[in-house]
CSV table of C-alpha atoms in Angstrom, one decimal:
chain,number,residue,atom,x,y,z
A,153,MET,CA,12.8,-22.3,11.1
A,154,LEU,CA,10.2,-20.5,13.3
A,155,PRO,CA,7.2,-21.3,11.3
A,156,PHE,CA,8.1,-24.9,11.9
A,157,VAL,CA,8.1,-24.7,15.7
A,158,PRO,CA,4.8,-25.8,17.2
A,159,SER,CA,3.2,-22.7,18.9
A,160,LEU,CA,2.9,-23.4,22.7
A,161,ALA,CA,0.6,-20.4,22.8
A,162,GLN,CA,-2.0,-22.1,20.6
A,163,ALA,CA,-2.0,-25.3,22.8
A,164,ASP,CA,-2.2,-23.4,26.1
A,165,GLU,CA,-5.2,-21.3,24.6
A,166,THR,CA,-6.9,-24.8,23.3
A,167,ILE,CA,-6.6,-26.2,27.0
A,168,VAL,CA,-8.1,-23.2,28.1
A,169,ASP,CA,-11.0,-22.9,25.8
A,170,TRP,CA,-11.5,-26.8,26.4
A,171,THR,CA,-11.6,-26.3,30.4
A,172,ARG,CA,-14.2,-23.4,29.5
A,173,ASN,CA,-16.5,-25.6,27.3
A,174,ARG,CA,-16.1,-28.4,29.3
A,175,VAL,CA,-17.2,-26.6,32.6
A,176,GLN,CA,-20.0,-24.7,30.8
A,177,GLU,CA,-21.5,-28.0,29.1
A,178,GLY,CA,-20.5,-30.1,32.3
A,179,LEU,CA,-21.8,-27.9,35.2
A,180,VAL,CA,-23.3,-24.4,34.4
A,181,LYS,CA,-25.9,-25.6,32.0
A,182,PRO,CA,-27.1,-28.4,34.1
A,183,LEU,CA,-27.2,-26.2,37.0
A,184,SER,CA,-29.5,-23.6,34.9
A,185,LYS,CA,-31.8,-26.5,34.0
A,186,LEU,CA,-32.0,-27.5,37.6
A,187,GLU,CA,-35.8,-27.4,38.9
A,188,ARG,CA,-35.6,-25.1,41.4
A,189,SER,CA,-39.0,-23.8,43.3
A,190,SER,CA,-38.9,-20.1,43.3
A,191,PHE,CA,-41.0,-19.9,46.7
A,192,SER,CA,-38.3,-21.2,48.7
A,193,ARG,CA,-35.8,-19.9,51.3
A,194,GLY,CA,-33.1,-21.2,49.2
A,195,ARG,CA,-30.9,-19.0,47.2
A,196,PRO,CA,-32.5,-17.5,43.8
A,197,GLU,CA,-31.2,-18.7,40.6
A,198,PRO,CA,-28.5,-16.3,39.4
A,199,HIS,CA,-29.3,-14.1,36.5
A,200,GLU,CA,-26.1,-15.1,34.7
A,201,ARG,CA,-23.1,-17.5,35.3
A,202,ARG,CA,-19.5,-17.1,33.6
A,203,VAL,CA,-16.6,-19.3,33.6
A,204,ARG,CA,-13.0,-18.2,34.3
A,205,VAL,CA,-10.0,-20.4,33.8
A,206,LEU,CA,-7.5,-19.7,36.2
A,207,GLN,CA,-4.5,-20.9,34.6
A,208,MET,CA,-2.9,-21.0,31.0
A,209,MET,CA,-0.9,-24.1,31.8
A,210,PRO,CA,-2.5,-27.4,33.3
A,211,SER,CA,-1.3,-28.6,36.7
A,212,ARG,CA,-0.5,-32.2,37.7
A,213,ASP,CA,-1.6,-33.9,40.9
A,214,LYS,CA,0.2,-36.7,42.9
A,215,LYS,CA,-0.8,-39.5,40.3
A,216,ASP,CA,0.4,-37.1,37.5
A,217,ARG,CA,-2.8,-36.2,35.8
A,218,ALA,CA,-3.3,-32.9,34.2
A,219,PHE,CA,-6.0,-30.5,35.5
A,220,MET,CA,-6.9,-27.3,35.0
A,221,ALA,CA,-8.3,-24.8,37.8
A,222,TYR,CA,-11.8,-22.9,37.2
A,223,ALA,CA,-14.2,-20.4,38.9
A,224,ILE,CA,-17.6,-19.6,38.3
A,225,ASP,CA,-18.7,-16.1,38.8
A,226,VAL,CA,-22.7,-15.1,39.2
A,227,ARG,CA,-24.4,-12.1,38.4
A,228,TYR,CA,-27.5,-10.7,40.4
A,229,GLY,CA,-28.4,-7.4,39.2
A,230,ASN,CA,-25.7,-5.4,37.8
A,231,GLU,CA,-23.4,-7.2,40.3
A,232,TRP,CA,-20.8,-10.2,39.6
A,233,GLN,CA,-19.9,-12.0,42.4
A,234,GLN,CA,-16.5,-13.7,41.8
A,235,ASN,CA,-15.9,-17.4,42.7
A,236,ASP,CA,-19.0,-18.5,43.5
A,237,LEU,CA,-17.9,-22.0,42.7
A,238,VAL,CA,-14.4,-23.2,42.4
A,239,GLY,CA,-13.0,-26.5,41.2
A,240,CYS,CA,-10.9,-28.2,38.3
A,241,ALA,CA,-11.2,-30.3,35.3
A,242,TYR,CA,-9.4,-33.0,34.4
A,243,ARG,CA,-8.0,-33.2,30.8
A,244,GLY,CA,-7.8,-37.1,30.4
A,245,SER,CA,-10.9,-38.1,31.9
A,246,GLY,CA,-13.0,-34.9,31.6
A,247,ASN,CA,-14.0,-35.2,35.2
A,248,LEU,CA,-15.0,-31.9,37.1
A,249,TYR,CA,-14.6,-31.2,40.7
A,250,VAL,CA,-16.1,-28.5,42.7
A,251,LYS,CA,-14.7,-27.4,46.1
A,252,LEU,CA,-17.0,-27.4,49.2
A,253,GLY,CA,-15.3,-26.2,52.2
A,254,ASP,CA,-11.8,-27.7,52.1
A,255,GLU,CA,-12.9,-30.7,49.9
A,256,TYR,CA,-13.2,-31.4,46.4
A,257,ARG,CA,-16.0,-33.4,45.4
A,258,PRO,CA,-17.5,-34.3,41.9
A,259,ALA,CA,-19.4,-31.8,40.2
A,260,GLY,CA,-22.4,-33.9,40.0
A,261,PHE,CA,-22.9,-33.4,43.7
A,262,LEU,CA,-24.2,-30.0,43.0
A,263,LEU,CA,-26.7,-31.7,40.7
A,264,GLY,CA,-28.1,-34.0,43.4
A,265,LYS,CA,-25.9,-37.2,42.7
A,266,ASP,CA,-24.6,-38.8,46.1
A,267,ALA,CA,-20.4,-38.2,45.9
A,268,GLU,CA,-18.1,-38.5,48.5
A,269,PRO,CA,-15.2,-35.7,48.7
A,270,VAL,CA,-12.3,-37.1,46.6
A,271,PRO,CA,-8.9,-36.7,48.5
A,272,ASP,CA,-6.1,-35.2,46.4
A,273,ALA,CA,-8.3,-34.1,43.4
A,274,CYS,CA,-7.5,-30.7,42.3
A,275,VAL,CA,-4.4,-30.6,44.6
A,276,PRO,CA,-0.9,-30.1,42.6
A,277,ALA,CA,1.6,-32.3,43.3
A,278,ALA,CA,4.5,-31.0,45.5
A,279,PRO,CA,7.5,-30.2,43.3
A,280,PRO,CA,10.4,-32.5,43.5
A,281,SER,CA,12.9,-31.7,46.0
A,282,ALA,CA,16.4,-30.9,44.5
B,1499,MET,CA,-72.5,-6.3,54.2
B,1500,ALA,CA,-70.9,-4.5,57.1
B,1501,ARG,CA,-70.2,-7.5,58.9
B,1502,PHE,CA,-69.0,-9.3,55.8
B,1503,LEU,CA,-66.5,-6.0,55.0
B,1504,ALA,CA,-65.6,-6.0,58.6
B,1505,GLN,CA,-64.4,-10.0,58.2
B,1506,LEU,CA,-62.7,-9.3,55.0
B,1507,PRO,CA,-59.1,-8.7,56.1
B,1508,ARG,CA,-59.0,-11.6,58.4
B,1509,ARG,CA,-60.6,-14.0,55.8
B,1510,SER,CA,-58.5,-12.9,53.0
B,1511,PHE,CA,-55.4,-13.1,55.3
B,1512,LEU,CA,-56.2,-16.5,56.1
B,1513,LEU,CA,-56.8,-17.5,52.4
B,1514,LEU,CA,-53.8,-16.0,51.4
B,1515,MET,CA,-51.8,-17.7,54.2
B,1516,LEU,CA,-53.5,-21.2,52.9
B,1517,PHE,CA,-52.4,-20.5,49.4
B,1518,GLY,CA,-48.9,-19.7,50.4
B,1519,SER,CA,-48.7,-22.8,52.7
B,1520,VAL,CA,-49.8,-25.0,49.5
B,1521,LEU,CA,-47.1,-23.4,47.8
B,1522,ILE,CA,-44.4,-24.2,50.4
B,1523,THR,CA,-45.5,-27.8,50.4
B,1524,LEU,CA,-45.1,-28.4,46.9
B,1525,SER,CA,-41.8,-26.6,46.8
B,1526,SER,CA,-40.7,-28.8,49.8
B,1527,LEU,CA,-41.5,-32.1,48.5
B,1528,SER,CA,-37.8,-32.5,47.1
B,1529,TYR,CA,-36.7,-32.6,50.8
B,1530,PHE,CA,-38.3,-35.9,51.1
B,1531,ASP,CA,-36.4,-37.5,48.4
B,1532,PHE,CA,-34.2,-39.7,50.9
B,1533,GLY,CA,-32.0,-40.9,48.0
B,1534,ALA,CA,-30.6,-37.4,47.4
B,1535,ARG,CA,-29.4,-34.2,49.2
B,1536,PRO,CA,-31.8,-31.1,48.7
B,1537,PHE,CA,-30.4,-28.4,46.9
B,1538,PHE,CA,-31.2,-25.8,49.8
B,1539,MET,CA,-28.9,-28.1,51.7
B,1540,ILE,CA,-26.1,-28.3,48.9
B,1541,GLU,CA,-25.5,-24.5,48.9
B,1542,LYS,CA,-25.1,-24.5,52.7
B,1543,MET,CA,-22.3,-27.0,52.8
B,1544,PRO,CA,-20.0,-27.8,54.5
B,1545,LEU,CA,-22.2,-28.4,57.5
B,1546,ARG,CA,-20.8,-29.1,60.6
B,1547,PHE,CA,-23.7,-31.9,61.6
B,1548,GLU,CA,-25.1,-32.8,58.4
B,1549,ALA,CA,-27.2,-35.6,59.3
B,1550,LEU,CA,-28.7,-33.5,62.4
B,1551,TRP,CA,-29.3,-30.8,60.2
B,1552,LEU,CA,-31.2,-32.9,57.4
B,1553,ALA,CA,-33.2,-34.5,59.8
B,1554,SER,CA,-34.0,-31.3,61.6
B,1555,LEU,CA,-35.0,-29.8,58.0
B,1556,ARG,CA,-37.3,-32.8,57.3
B,1557,ILE,CA,-38.8,-32.7,60.8
B,1558,HIS,CA,-39.3,-28.8,60.6
B,1559,VAL,CA,-40.9,-28.7,57.0
B,1560,ALA,CA,-42.9,-31.7,57.6
B,1561,THR,CA,-44.4,-30.2,60.9
B,1562,ALA,CA,-44.8,-26.9,59.3
B,1563,ILE,CA,-47.2,-28.3,56.6
B,1564,VAL,CA,-49.6,-29.7,58.8
B,1565,THR,CA,-49.5,-27.2,61.8
B,1566,PHE,CA,-49.6,-24.0,59.8
B,1567,PRO,CA,-52.9,-24.9,58.2
B,1568,LEU,CA,-54.2,-26.3,61.3
B,1569,CYS,CA,-53.3,-22.9,62.8
B,1570,LEU,CA,-55.2,-20.9,60.1
B,1571,VAL,CA,-58.3,-23.6,60.5
B,1572,LEU,CA,-58.2,-22.6,64.6
B,1573,MET,CA,-58.6,-19.1,63.8
B,1574,THR,CA,-62.1,-19.3,61.7
B,1575,ARG,CA,-65.2,-18.3,63.6
B,1576,TRP,CA,-66.3,-22.2,62.5
B,1577,ILE,CA,-64.1,-24.1,64.5
B,1578,GLN,CA,-64.4,-21.3,67.3
B,1579,ARG,CA,-67.7,-22.3,67.6
B,1580,ARG,CA,-67.0,-25.8,68.4
B,1581,PRO,CA,-65.1,-25.7,71.3
B,1582,ALA,CA,-64.4,-29.6,71.7
B,1583,LEU,CA,-63.1,-29.6,68.1
B,1584,HIS,CA,-61.0,-26.5,68.6
B,1585,ARG,CA,-59.6,-27.9,72.2
B,1586,SER,CA,-58.6,-31.2,70.5
B,1587,LEU,CA,-57.2,-29.5,67.3
B,1588,GLY,CA,-55.4,-26.9,69.5
B,1589,ARG,CA,-53.7,-29.4,71.6
B,1590,PHE,CA,-52.2,-31.3,68.8
B,1591,THR,CA,-51.1,-28.5,66.8
B,1592,GLY,CA,-49.8,-26.7,70.1
B,1593,TYR,CA,-47.9,-29.8,71.1
B,1594,ALA,CA,-46.6,-30.6,67.7
B,1595,VAL,CA,-45.5,-26.9,67.5
B,1596,LEU,CA,-43.7,-26.9,70.7
B,1597,ALA,CA,-42.0,-30.5,70.6
B,1598,LEU,CA,-41.1,-30.8,66.8
B,1599,LEU,CA,-41.5,-27.1,65.1
B,1600,VAL,CA,-39.5,-25.0,67.5
B,1601,PRO,CA,-36.8,-27.2,68.6
B,1602,SER,CA,-35.8,-28.3,65.0
B,1603,GLY,CA,-36.0,-24.4,63.9
B,1604,VAL,CA,-33.2,-23.7,66.7
B,1605,VAL,CA,-31.1,-26.5,65.2
B,1606,LEU,CA,-31.6,-25.1,61.4
B,1607,ALA,CA,-31.5,-21.2,62.9
B,1608,PHE,CA,-27.6,-21.8,63.4
B,1609,ASP,CA,-26.8,-22.7,60.0
B,1610,ALA,CA,-28.8,-20.0,58.8
B,1611,LYS,CA,-27.7,-17.9,55.6
B,1612,GLY,CA,-26.6,-14.4,56.4
B,1613,GLY,CA,-24.6,-15.4,59.7
B,1614,ALA,CA,-25.3,-14.5,63.4
B,1615,PHE,CA,-27.7,-11.4,62.5
B,1616,VAL,CA,-30.1,-14.1,60.4
B,1617,SER,CA,-29.8,-16.6,63.0
B,1618,VAL,CA,-31.0,-14.4,65.8
B,1619,GLY,CA,-34.0,-13.6,63.7
B,1620,PHE,CA,-35.0,-17.1,63.3
B,1621,LEU,CA,-34.2,-17.7,66.9
B,1622,LEU,CA,-36.5,-14.6,68.2
B,1623,THR,CA,-39.4,-16.1,66.1
B,1624,GLY,CA,-39.0,-19.3,67.3
B,1625,ALA,CA,-38.9,-17.8,71.1
B,1626,ILE,CA,-42.1,-15.7,69.9
B,1627,VAL,CA,-44.0,-18.6,68.9
B,1628,ALA,CA,-42.9,-20.9,72.0
B,1629,ALA,CA,-43.6,-18.3,74.7
B,1630,ALA,CA,-47.0,-17.2,72.9
B,1631,LEU,CA,-48.0,-21.0,72.8
B,1632,VAL,CA,-47.2,-21.5,76.4
B,1633,LEU,CA,-48.8,-18.5,77.5
B,1634,GLY,CA,-51.8,-19.0,75.2
B,1635,ILE,CA,-52.6,-22.8,76.4
B,1636,GLY,CA,-52.2,-21.3,80.0
B,1637,ALA,CA,-54.9,-18.7,79.1
B,1638,ALA,CA,-57.1,-21.2,77.8
B,1639,ARG,CA,-56.9,-23.4,80.7
B,1640,ARG,CA,-57.8,-20.3,82.7
B,1641,ARG,CA,-60.7,-19.7,80.3
B,1642,ASP,CA,-59.2,-16.3,79.7
B,1643,PHE,CA,-60.2,-16.3,75.9
B,1644,VAL,CA,-58.8,-12.5,75.6
B,1645,ALA,CA,-55.5,-13.4,76.7
B,1646,HIS,CA,-55.6,-16.8,74.7
B,1647,ARG,CA,-56.8,-15.0,71.4
B,1648,ARG,CA,-53.6,-12.4,71.9
B,1649,ALA,CA,-51.1,-15.4,72.2
B,1650,MET,CA,-52.5,-17.2,69.1
B,1651,ASN,CA,-52.5,-14.2,67.1
B,1652,HIS,CA,-48.7,-13.8,67.7
B,1653,VAL,CA,-48.2,-17.5,67.1
B,1654,VAL,CA,-50.1,-17.3,63.5
B,1655,ALA,CA,-48.4,-13.9,62.9
B,1656,GLN,CA,-45.1,-15.6,63.4
B,1657,MET,CA,-45.8,-18.8,61.5
B,1658,SER,CA,-47.1,-16.4,58.6
B,1659,VAL,CA,-43.6,-15.3,58.4
B,1660,ALA,CA,-43.0,-18.6,56.3
B,1661,VAL,CA,-45.0,-17.1,53.4
B,1662,THR,CA,-44.4,-13.4,53.7
B,1663,SER,CA,-40.4,-14.0,54.0
B,1664,ARG,CA,-40.7,-16.0,50.8
B,1665,ALA,CA,-42.6,-13.8,48.7
B,1666,MET,CA,-40.5,-10.9,49.8
B,1667,ILE,CA,-37.4,-12.7,48.7
B,1668,LEU,CA,-39.1,-13.2,45.4
B,1669,GLY,CA,-40.0,-9.7,45.1
B,1670,LEU,CA,-36.4,-8.3,45.8
B,1671,ASP,CA,-35.1,-10.5,43.6
B,1672,ARG,CA,-37.2,-9.4,40.8
B,1673,LEU,CA,-36.0,-5.8,41.9
B,1674,GLY,CA,-32.3,-6.8,41.5
B,1675,PHE,CA,-31.6,-6.8,45.4
B,1676,GLU,CA,-28.4,-8.6,46.1
B,1677,PRO,CA,-29.6,-12.4,47.4
B,1678,GLU,CA,-27.7,-12.1,51.1
B,1679,LEU,CA,-29.2,-8.4,51.8
B,1680,ALA,CA,-32.7,-9.6,50.4
B,1681,TYR,CA,-32.5,-12.6,52.6
B,1682,VAL,CA,-31.8,-10.6,55.8
B,1683,VAL,CA,-34.5,-8.0,54.9
B,1684,SER,CA,-37.1,-10.7,54.2
B,1685,LEU,CA,-36.6,-12.1,57.4
B,1686,TRP,CA,-36.5,-9.4,60.0
B,1687,VAL,CA,-39.1,-7.1,58.4
B,1688,PRO,CA,-41.6,-9.8,58.4
B,1689,VAL,CA,-40.8,-10.9,61.7
B,1690,LEU,CA,-41.3,-7.3,63.6
B,1691,LEU,CA,-44.3,-6.4,61.4
B,1692,SER,CA,-46.0,-9.5,62.1
B,1693,ALA,CA,-45.3,-9.1,65.8
B,1694,LEU,CA,-46.6,-5.2,65.3
B,1695,VAL,CA,-49.8,-6.4,63.4
B,1696,ALA,CA,-50.7,-9.3,66.0
B,1697,GLU,CA,-50.5,-6.7,68.7
B,1698,LEU,CA,-52.8,-4.5,66.7
B,1699,ALA,CA,-55.2,-6.9,65.7
B,1700,SER,CA,-55.8,-8.1,69.5
B,1701,GLY,CA,-56.5,-4.6,70.5
B,1702,SER,CA,-54.0,-4.3,73.2
B,1703,VAL,CA,-52.2,-1.8,71.2
B,1704,SER,CA,-54.1,1.2,69.4
B,1705,LEU,CA,-52.1,3.1,66.8
B,1706,LYS,CA,-54.6,5.8,67.4
B,1707,ARG,CA,-53.8,5.9,71.0
B,1708,ILE,CA,-50.1,6.1,70.3
B,1709,GLY,CA,-50.5,8.8,67.6
B,1710,ASN,CA,-52.4,10.7,70.1
B,1711,GLU,CA,-49.8,10.5,72.9
B,1712,ILE,CA,-46.8,11.2,71.1
B,1713,SER,CA,-48.7,13.9,68.9
B,1714,PRO,CA,-46.8,17.4,69.0
B,1715,PHE,CA,-50.2,19.2,69.5
B,1716,THR,CA,-50.3,17.0,72.8
B,1717,VAL,CA,-47.1,17.3,74.0
B,1718,LEU,CA,-47.2,21.0,73.1
B,1719,ALA,CA,-50.6,21.4,75.2
B,1720,ARG,CA,-48.9,19.9,78.3
B,1721,ASP,CA,-45.7,22.1,78.3
B,1722,ARG,CA,-48.1,25.1,78.1
B,1723,ALA,CA,-50.4,24.4,80.4
B,1724,PRO,CA,-51.2,28.0,81.9
B,1725,VAL,CA,-52.1,26.7,85.6
B,1726,ARG,CA,-49.7,24.2,87.4
B,1727,SER,CA,-51.7,21.9,89.7
B,1728,VAL,CA,-51.5,23.0,93.3
B,1729,PRO,CA,-51.1,20.2,95.6
B,1730,ARG,CA,-53.8,21.0,98.5
B,1731,ALA,CA,-53.1,20.4,101.7
B,1732,GLY,CA,-55.5,18.3,103.9
B,1733,ARG,CA,-57.1,20.4,106.4
């Protein structure tokens, strides 16, 4: 019987891998390609970025849409700084959001696109009361 | 030849700063894309007063792009031999710095990376520029050109921090310094060193004189004076 039961662990790994790849392609790579002047008071380009997926199972928001939380760490020299960016990736639409202050905005905002905060994005719905 | 060599440090400094000013201008053009937020702003968000901050950034950068090169031109012997032109350019530059550059810089200082310690650094450099300008303009009106020169040395020195600070940030990044620490060091070291160099360049402070005053030999000689001076009573 057991070999016929679908492996939930496999499905969870898949969504974790999907999230990691989605953030890598949708945010990390475009951020690295962003033309930034080196002669600036702005923060220098990190020497490396890495994506961490913060959960194994998706959460659901108020509209019952599944999303996965992620964090991007950055490295300067030998030191890694965790949670340089945090946000979430929606499984259905593939939309990425980043947290700025207390609000979540579409990740395109970091790439220079105009984007307003999206209320309730990346916020897990409250569990139903008993 | 001797005169050329004597002028070389000053001319090198002016050329280097002019080059730095051009680099800053080129790197700041994106701030004037009114359809997008500059990355420099995005990395600071959330900002309490976003519109005010962005307007201040644009005013500050636009004013600096014009006034820093003008300050460098005003330091040249060529313009100093033309008093009427020097006065006109000087007035325009001085008033632009006082009315636009310094106030916008004050607004930006409060949201500087690195917190209060860095904000204080930016406020200090702005205060030196403002005070030196006011004193320098007053000195020029009194035709006290020695005091005017000394004050303007401080103005240019502090404005040069824009270039030296950025160069230090680049250098420290290459050396693998953590960005936050690099930012603090790259602000305070140029601000303080520039003030010191401005004083030295004005001749009001002499390293040789300071060295003589604090030399252990001088101190020793004073302490071991064999004869104490005897106050003479008047007859």
